[in-house]
Amino acid sequence: MSHADPTILLSFDVEEFDAPIARGRSMSMAEQMEQGGRGQERTLSLLDGLRVPTTMFTTANFAEWHPGLLTRAAQSHEIASHARWHASFSVDDLATSRALLRAASAQEVLGFRRPRLQYTDPGAIAAAGYAYDSSVNPIWLPGRYSNRSLPRIPYRVGGILEVPISTTPGLRLPLFWLAWKNLPMPIVRDACERCLAADGVLNLFWHPWEFIDLRGAGLPLYMRRVDGERMCDRFAAFVDWLRSRGRFATFTEWMGRGI
């Protein structure tokens, strides 16, 4: 990868809005999809105005519920797999979700990200036809995973390219969605500059449901501290700040340049 021409990979996990269920809230699938769909509509409109390419890691379930939004996203963004469902996973979902998303988007669908950034055997991902995975957050997240021993920069394993979520050199300050919305923006910007300088690539992600009003959703403050219009404004300002610091690309565009 060229440090002289750094690349910025922005992505979204497009999914059922089931975060409240994990916190004791009862929601039907229709309710989850209504909220998720509103978030995706808002996100796509925002991205249309910003004119930046992104990669949309989408559950096949979401694509089936919202075929129009999937088609709209595919016109300007890369479609990748976020598994069949967000709440459950089996290895068979790798091939099933890819086939469904390929048919719905008319794209090749070469990328995978497991819900909640859980581990999946790289060989199984490759066998299902994927070229890359972006499910590794190389930090210690209490109660979820301990990945500090894993590489911080992209690496090849089991026939695929693993593209970890960005963390800073040294201390591995996280930059995934929760860190991005809870850390002061000067710290976030400094961390991004450090990643671009050291690695030549910056890999960040969010969820479309973050861009709608989350009051009353039953989520803890750290998940909804920045939401709705405030989230849209913060994201737009951040993207404008990034423009002079690298080139925006989808994952497959970046891989095609020879990293």
mmCIF file of C-alpha atoms in Angstrom:
data_model
loop_
_atom_site.group_PDB
_atom_site.id
_atom_site.type_symbol
_atom_site.label_atom_id
_atom_site.label_comp_id
_atom_site.label_asym_id
_atom_site.label_seq_id
_atom_site.Cartn_x
_atom_site.Cartn_y
_atom_site.Cartn_z
ATOM 1 C CA MET A 1 0.000 0.000 0.000
ATOM 2 C CA SER A 2 1.276 3.477 -0.843
ATOM 3 C CA HIS A 3 1.730 5.831 2.075
ATOM 4 C CA ALA A 4 2.234 8.668 -0.425
ATOM 5 C CA ASP A 5 -1.309 8.140 -1.712
ATOM 6 C CA PRO A 6 -3.296 7.117 1.381
ATOM 7 C CA THR A 7 -6.728 5.559 1.013
ATOM 8 C CA ILE A 8 -9.809 6.142 3.161
ATOM 9 C CA LEU A 9 -12.267 3.257 3.417
ATOM 10 C CA LEU A 10 -15.647 4.306 4.799
ATOM 11 C CA SER A 11 -18.207 1.567 5.355
ATOM 12 C CA PHE A 12 -21.610 0.899 6.901
ATOM 13 C CA ASP A 13 -23.142 -2.171 8.491
ATOM 14 C CA VAL A 14 -26.621 -2.159 6.956
ATOM 15 C CA GLU A 15 -28.773 -4.347 9.144
ATOM 16 C CA GLU A 16 -31.857 -4.967 11.202
ATOM 17 C CA PHE A 17 -32.083 -2.460 14.065
ATOM 18 C CA ASP A 18 -31.901 -5.078 16.801
ATOM 19 C CA ALA A 19 -29.621 -3.269 19.253
ATOM 20 C CA PRO A 20 -32.519 -2.563 21.670
ATOM 21 C CA ILE A 21 -33.393 -6.282 21.793
ATOM 22 C CA ALA A 22 -30.014 -7.090 23.326
ATOM 23 C CA ARG A 23 -30.954 -4.649 26.084
ATOM 24 C CA GLY A 24 -34.339 -6.161 26.915
ATOM 25 C CA ARG A 25 -36.588 -4.341 24.449
ATOM 26 C CA SER A 26 -39.122 -6.363 22.474
ATOM 27 C CA MET A 27 -39.240 -5.515 18.755
ATOM 28 C CA SER A 28 -40.856 -7.282 15.828
ATOM 29 C CA MET A 29 -38.862 -7.795 12.648
ATOM 30 C CA ALA A 30 -41.100 -5.230 10.956
ATOM 31 C CA GLU A 31 -40.168 -2.659 13.605
ATOM 32 C CA GLN A 32 -36.473 -3.478 13.276
ATOM 33 C CA MET A 33 -36.659 -3.086 9.520
ATOM 34 C CA GLU A 34 -38.667 0.127 9.662
ATOM 35 C CA GLN A 35 -35.989 1.768 11.801
ATOM 36 C CA GLY A 36 -33.151 0.261 9.800
ATOM 37 C CA GLY A 37 -34.750 1.364 6.550
ATOM 38 C CA ARG A 38 -35.226 4.936 7.736
ATOM 39 C CA GLY A 39 -31.602 5.026 8.770
ATOM 40 C CA GLN A 40 -30.440 3.757 5.390
ATOM 41 C CA GLU A 41 -32.581 6.288 3.536
ATOM 42 C CA ARG A 42 -31.055 9.088 5.589
ATOM 43 C CA THR A 43 -27.540 7.734 5.148
ATOM 44 C CA LEU A 44 -27.824 7.361 1.380
ATOM 45 C CA SER A 45 -29.194 10.888 1.025
ATOM 46 C CA LEU A 46 -26.328 12.226 3.113
ATOM 47 C CA LEU A 47 -23.766 10.326 1.039
ATOM 48 C CA ASP A 48 -25.361 11.558 -2.192
ATOM 49 C CA GLY A 49 -24.654 15.103 -1.058
ATOM 50 C CA LEU A 50 -21.128 14.319 0.090
ATOM 51 C CA ARG A 51 -20.303 12.378 -3.092
ATOM 52 C CA VAL A 52 -18.036 9.803 -1.489
ATOM 53 C CA PRO A 53 -17.948 6.077 -2.313
ATOM 54 C CA THR A 54 -18.440 3.654 0.559
ATOM 55 C CA THR A 55 -18.824 -0.065 1.113
ATOM 56 C CA MET A 56 -22.187 -1.259 2.424
ATOM 57 C CA PHE A 57 -21.894 -4.504 4.430
ATOM 58 C CA THR A 58 -25.532 -5.570 4.170
ATOM 59 C CA THR A 59 -27.460 -8.467 5.674
ATOM 60 C CA ALA A 60 -29.332 -10.476 3.075
ATOM 61 C CA ASN A 61 -32.398 -10.137 5.290
ATOM 62 C CA PHE A 62 -32.235 -6.343 4.994
ATOM 63 C CA ALA A 63 -31.853 -6.617 1.220
ATOM 64 C CA GLU A 64 -34.968 -8.793 1.016
ATOM 65 C CA TRP A 65 -37.011 -6.373 3.118
ATOM 66 C CA HIS A 66 -35.724 -3.260 1.327
ATOM 67 C CA PRO A 67 -34.913 -4.164 -2.300
ATOM 68 C CA GLY A 68 -35.309 -0.557 -3.417
ATOM 69 C CA LEU A 69 -32.759 0.688 -0.908
ATOM 70 C CA LEU A 70 -30.355 -2.090 -1.903
ATOM 71 C CA THR A 71 -30.661 -1.114 -5.571
ATOM 72 C CA ARG A 72 -30.162 2.541 -4.715
ATOM 73 C CA ALA A 73 -27.067 1.789 -2.642
ATOM 74 C CA ALA A 74 -25.592 -0.395 -5.389
ATOM 75 C CA GLN A 75 -25.703 2.489 -7.859
ATOM 76 C CA SER A 76 -22.983 4.423 -5.997
ATOM 77 C CA HIS A 77 -21.473 2.094 -3.415
ATOM 78 C CA GLU A 78 -19.958 -1.357 -3.115
ATOM 79 C CA ILE A 79 -22.257 -4.033 -1.708
ATOM 80 C CA ALA A 80 -20.642 -6.584 0.618
ATOM 81 C CA SER A 81 -22.089 -9.219 2.931
ATOM 82 C CA HIS A 82 -22.985 -8.732 6.586
ATOM 83 C CA ALA A 83 -24.252 -12.345 6.726
ATOM 84 C CA ARG A 84 -27.784 -13.663 6.244
ATOM 85 C CA TRP A 85 -29.181 -12.308 9.502
ATOM 86 C CA HIS A 86 -27.780 -9.950 12.107
ATOM 87 C CA ALA A 87 -28.946 -11.869 15.174
ATOM 88 C CA SER A 88 -27.695 -15.351 14.249
ATOM 89 C CA PHE A 89 -24.999 -16.926 12.100
ATOM 90 C CA SER A 90 -24.026 -20.260 10.577
ATOM 91 C CA VAL A 91 -21.210 -21.016 8.151
ATOM 92 C CA ASP A 92 -23.786 -21.783 5.446
ATOM 93 C CA ASP A 93 -24.853 -18.132 5.652
ATOM 94 C CA LEU A 94 -21.592 -17.114 3.972
ATOM 95 C CA ALA A 95 -22.568 -18.577 0.611
ATOM 96 C CA THR A 96 -26.304 -17.966 1.002
ATOM 97 C CA SER A 97 -25.978 -14.276 1.803
ATOM 98 C CA ARG A 98 -23.463 -13.742 -0.986
ATOM 99 C CA ALA A 99 -25.736 -15.380 -3.555
ATOM 100 C CA LEU A 100 -28.755 -13.341 -2.454
ATOM 101 C CA LEU A 101 -26.822 -10.068 -2.439
ATOM 102 C CA ARG A 102 -25.222 -10.768 -5.828
ATOM 103 C CA ALA A 103 -28.629 -11.347 -7.372
ATOM 104 C CA ALA A 104 -30.181 -8.292 -5.741
ATOM 105 C CA SER A 105 -27.342 -5.845 -6.396
ATOM 106 C CA ALA A 106 -25.935 -7.094 -9.715
ATOM 107 C CA GLN A 107 -22.490 -6.806 -8.106
ATOM 108 C CA GLU A 108 -19.911 -9.529 -7.526
ATOM 109 C CA VAL A 109 -19.980 -9.193 -3.683
ATOM 110 C CA LEU A 110 -16.397 -9.903 -2.651
ATOM 111 C CA GLY A 111 -16.355 -8.702 0.957
ATOM 112 C CA PHE A 112 -17.638 -10.023 4.275
ATOM 113 C CA ARG A 113 -18.015 -8.580 7.753
ATOM 114 C CA ARG A 114 -19.512 -10.721 10.490
ATOM 115 C CA PRO A 115 -22.111 -9.084 12.749
ATOM 116 C CA ARG A 116 -20.618 -7.766 15.986
ATOM 117 C CA LEU A 117 -17.137 -8.311 14.497
ATOM 118 C CA GLN A 118 -17.065 -11.952 15.551
ATOM 119 C CA TYR A 119 -14.492 -14.454 14.293
ATOM 120 C CA THR A 120 -15.146 -16.631 11.240
ATOM 121 C CA ASP A 121 -12.697 -19.151 9.815
ATOM 122 C CA PRO A 122 -10.881 -17.401 6.926
ATOM 123 C CA GLY A 123 -10.835 -20.614 4.900
ATOM 124 C CA ALA A 124 -14.624 -20.812 5.076
ATOM 125 C CA ILE A 125 -14.908 -17.189 3.966
ATOM 126 C CA ALA A 126 -12.624 -17.854 0.995
ATOM 127 C CA ALA A 127 -14.485 -21.060 0.100
ATOM 128 C CA ALA A 128 -17.730 -19.082 -0.173
ATOM 129 C CA GLY A 129 -16.156 -16.895 -2.859
ATOM 130 C CA TYR A 130 -15.097 -13.833 -0.911
ATOM 131 C CA ALA A 131 -11.805 -12.005 -1.499
ATOM 132 C CA TYR A 132 -11.623 -10.073 1.768
ATOM 133 C CA ASP A 133 -12.944 -9.875 5.315
ATOM 134 C CA SER A 134 -13.202 -6.858 7.616
ATOM 135 C CA SER A 135 -14.372 -8.407 10.881
ATOM 136 C CA VAL A 136 -11.261 -7.878 13.004
ATOM 137 C CA ASN A 137 -11.171 -5.010 15.487
ATOM 138 C CA PRO A 138 -7.584 -5.397 16.808
ATOM 139 C CA ILE A 139 -8.275 -4.142 20.320
ATOM 140 C CA TRP A 140 -9.451 -5.516 23.647
ATOM 141 C CA LEU A 141 -13.164 -4.804 24.055
ATOM 142 C CA PRO A 142 -14.344 -6.022 27.485
ATOM 143 C CA GLY A 143 -17.073 -8.634 27.229
ATOM 144 C CA ARG A 144 -16.673 -9.038 23.466
ATOM 145 C CA TYR A 145 -13.185 -9.929 22.245
ATOM 146 C CA SER A 146 -9.463 -9.612 22.902
ATOM 147 C CA ASN A 147 -7.663 -9.067 19.602
ATOM 148 C CA ARG A 148 -4.585 -7.108 20.615
ATOM 149 C CA SER A 149 -2.350 -9.968 19.475
ATOM 150 C CA LEU A 150 -3.684 -9.765 15.903
ATOM 151 C CA PRO A 151 -2.059 -7.592 13.224
ATOM 152 C CA ARG A 152 -3.186 -3.995 13.141
ATOM 153 C CA ILE A 153 -2.744 -3.556 9.386
ATOM 154 C CA PRO A 154 -4.131 -5.593 6.451
ATOM 155 C CA TYR A 155 -2.764 -9.109 6.112
ATOM 156 C CA ARG A 156 -3.430 -12.267 4.124
ATOM 157 C CA VAL A 157 -4.737 -15.365 5.868
ATOM 158 C CA GLY A 158 -6.566 -18.486 4.690
ATOM 159 C CA GLY A 159 -6.929 -17.305 1.099
ATOM 160 C CA ILE A 160 -8.424 -13.888 1.855
ATOM 161 C CA LEU A 161 -7.230 -10.399 2.691
ATOM 162 C CA GLU A 162 -8.120 -9.420 6.259
ATOM 163 C CA VAL A 163 -8.664 -5.661 6.583
ATOM 164 C CA PRO A 164 -8.813 -4.772 10.291
ATOM 165 C CA ILE A 165 -10.756 -1.811 11.625
ATOM 166 C CA SER A 166 -8.276 1.012 12.115
ATOM 167 C CA THR A 167 -6.501 1.544 15.419
ATOM 168 C CA THR A 168 -3.522 3.777 16.100
ATOM 169 C CA PRO A 169 0.058 2.508 16.141
ATOM 170 C CA GLY A 170 1.416 1.765 19.591
ATOM 171 C CA LEU A 171 -1.453 2.148 22.048
ATOM 172 C CA ARG A 172 -4.059 0.925 19.545
ATOM 173 C CA LEU A 173 -6.535 3.693 20.261
ATOM 174 C CA PRO A 174 -9.781 2.396 18.738
ATOM 175 C CA LEU A 175 -11.584 4.218 15.940
ATOM 176 C CA PHE A 176 -14.619 1.965 15.459
ATOM 177 C CA TRP A 177 -18.068 3.551 15.590
ATOM 178 C CA LEU A 178 -18.449 3.743 19.375
ATOM 179 C CA ALA A 179 -15.034 5.327 19.828
ATOM 180 C CA TRP A 180 -15.673 7.753 16.962
ATOM 181 C CA LYS A 181 -18.853 9.104 18.541
ATOM 182 C CA ASN A 182 -17.621 9.207 22.154
ATOM 183 C CA LEU A 183 -14.069 10.514 21.823
ATOM 184 C CA PRO A 184 -13.486 14.259 21.376
ATOM 185 C CA MET A 185 -13.164 15.000 17.675
ATOM 186 C CA PRO A 186 -9.643 16.495 17.956
ATOM 187 C CA ILE A 187 -8.476 13.140 19.347
ATOM 188 C CA VAL A 188 -10.280 11.254 16.563
ATOM 189 C CA ARG A 189 -8.709 13.443 13.881
ATOM 190 C CA ASP A 190 -5.234 13.094 15.334
ATOM 191 C CA ALA A 191 -5.659 9.314 15.491
ATOM 192 C CA CYS A 192 -6.830 9.193 11.876
ATOM 193 C CA GLU A 193 -3.833 11.204 10.721
ATOM 194 C CA ARG A 194 -1.523 8.847 12.583
ATOM 195 C CA CYS A 195 -3.109 5.808 10.936
ATOM 196 C CA LEU A 196 -2.887 7.322 7.465
ATOM 197 C CA ALA A 197 0.757 8.286 7.970
ATOM 198 C CA ALA A 198 1.783 4.907 9.390
ATOM 199 C CA ASP A 199 -0.425 2.540 7.383
ATOM 200 C CA GLY A 200 -1.451 4.285 4.176
ATOM 201 C CA VAL A 201 -5.068 3.255 4.769
ATOM 202 C CA LEU A 202 -7.871 4.227 7.159
ATOM 203 C CA ASN A 203 -10.760 1.789 7.717
ATOM 204 C CA LEU A 204 -13.777 3.194 9.594
ATOM 205 C CA PHE A 205 -17.400 2.070 9.882
ATOM 206 C CA TRP A 206 -20.814 3.109 11.197
ATOM 207 C CA HIS A 207 -24.459 1.949 11.097
ATOM 208 C CA PRO A 208 -27.267 3.722 9.213
ATOM 209 C CA TRP A 209 -29.502 3.567 12.305
ATOM 210 C CA GLU A 210 -27.087 5.956 14.053
ATOM 211 C CA PHE A 211 -28.306 8.686 11.689
ATOM 212 C CA ILE A 212 -31.879 8.684 13.022
ATOM 213 C CA ASP A 213 -33.237 9.982 16.329
ATOM 214 C CA LEU A 214 -32.526 7.287 18.926
ATOM 215 C CA ARG A 215 -34.402 8.865 21.822
ATOM 216 C CA GLY A 216 -36.794 6.319 23.258
ATOM 217 C CA ALA A 217 -34.960 3.365 21.692
ATOM 218 C CA GLY A 218 -33.793 2.064 25.057
ATOM 219 C CA LEU A 219 -30.102 2.348 24.216
ATOM 220 C CA PRO A 220 -27.427 3.453 26.698
ATOM 221 C CA LEU A 221 -26.068 6.971 26.388
ATOM 222 C CA TYR A 222 -22.745 5.861 24.928
ATOM 223 C CA MET A 223 -24.603 4.374 21.932
ATOM 224 C CA ARG A 224 -26.887 7.344 21.307
ATOM 225 C CA ARG A 225 -24.722 10.258 22.459
ATOM 226 C CA VAL A 226 -24.467 11.442 18.871
ATOM 227 C CA ASP A 227 -27.484 10.564 16.706
ATOM 228 C CA GLY A 228 -29.942 11.975 14.197
ATOM 229 C CA GLU A 229 -29.162 15.399 12.766
ATOM 230 C CA ARG A 230 -26.210 15.853 15.083
ATOM 231 C CA MET A 231 -24.724 12.626 13.730
ATOM 232 C CA CYS A 232 -25.314 13.764 10.151
ATOM 233 C CA ASP A 233 -23.601 17.090 10.811
ATOM 234 C CA ARG A 234 -20.665 15.480 12.622
ATOM 235 C CA PHE A 235 -20.184 12.902 9.873
ATOM 236 C CA ALA A 236 -20.396 15.467 7.060
ATOM 237 C CA ALA A 237 -17.852 17.734 8.737
ATOM 238 C CA PHE A 238 -15.566 14.764 9.325
ATOM 239 C CA VAL A 239 -15.746 13.658 5.688
ATOM 240 C CA ASP A 240 -14.972 17.188 4.505
ATOM 241 C CA TRP A 241 -11.970 17.254 6.841
ATOM 242 C CA LEU A 242 -10.753 13.928 5.423
ATOM 243 C CA ARG A 243 -10.896 15.066 1.788
ATOM 244 C CA SER A 244 -7.449 16.656 1.854
ATOM 245 C CA ARG A 245 -5.888 13.701 3.677
ATOM 246 C CA GLY A 246 -6.464 10.810 1.318
ATOM 247 C CA ARG A 247 -8.497 9.302 -1.471
ATOM 248 C CA PHE A 248 -11.899 7.755 -0.736
ATOM 249 C CA ALA A 249 -12.439 4.288 -2.188
ATOM 250 C CA THR A 250 -14.484 1.147 -1.809
ATOM 251 C CA PHE A 251 -12.668 -1.944 -0.584
ATOM 252 C CA THR A 252 -12.461 -3.560 -4.026
ATOM 253 C CA GLU A 253 -11.265 -0.326 -5.649
ATOM 254 C CA TRP A 254 -8.498 -0.098 -3.070
ATOM 255 C CA MET A 255 -7.532 -3.747 -3.512
ATOM 256 C CA GLY A 256 -7.438 -3.302 -7.276
ATOM 257 C CA ARG A 257 -4.760 -0.649 -6.956
ATOM 258 C CA GLY A 258 -2.342 -3.200 -5.544
ATOM 259 C CA ILE A 259 -1.910 -2.722 -1.817
#
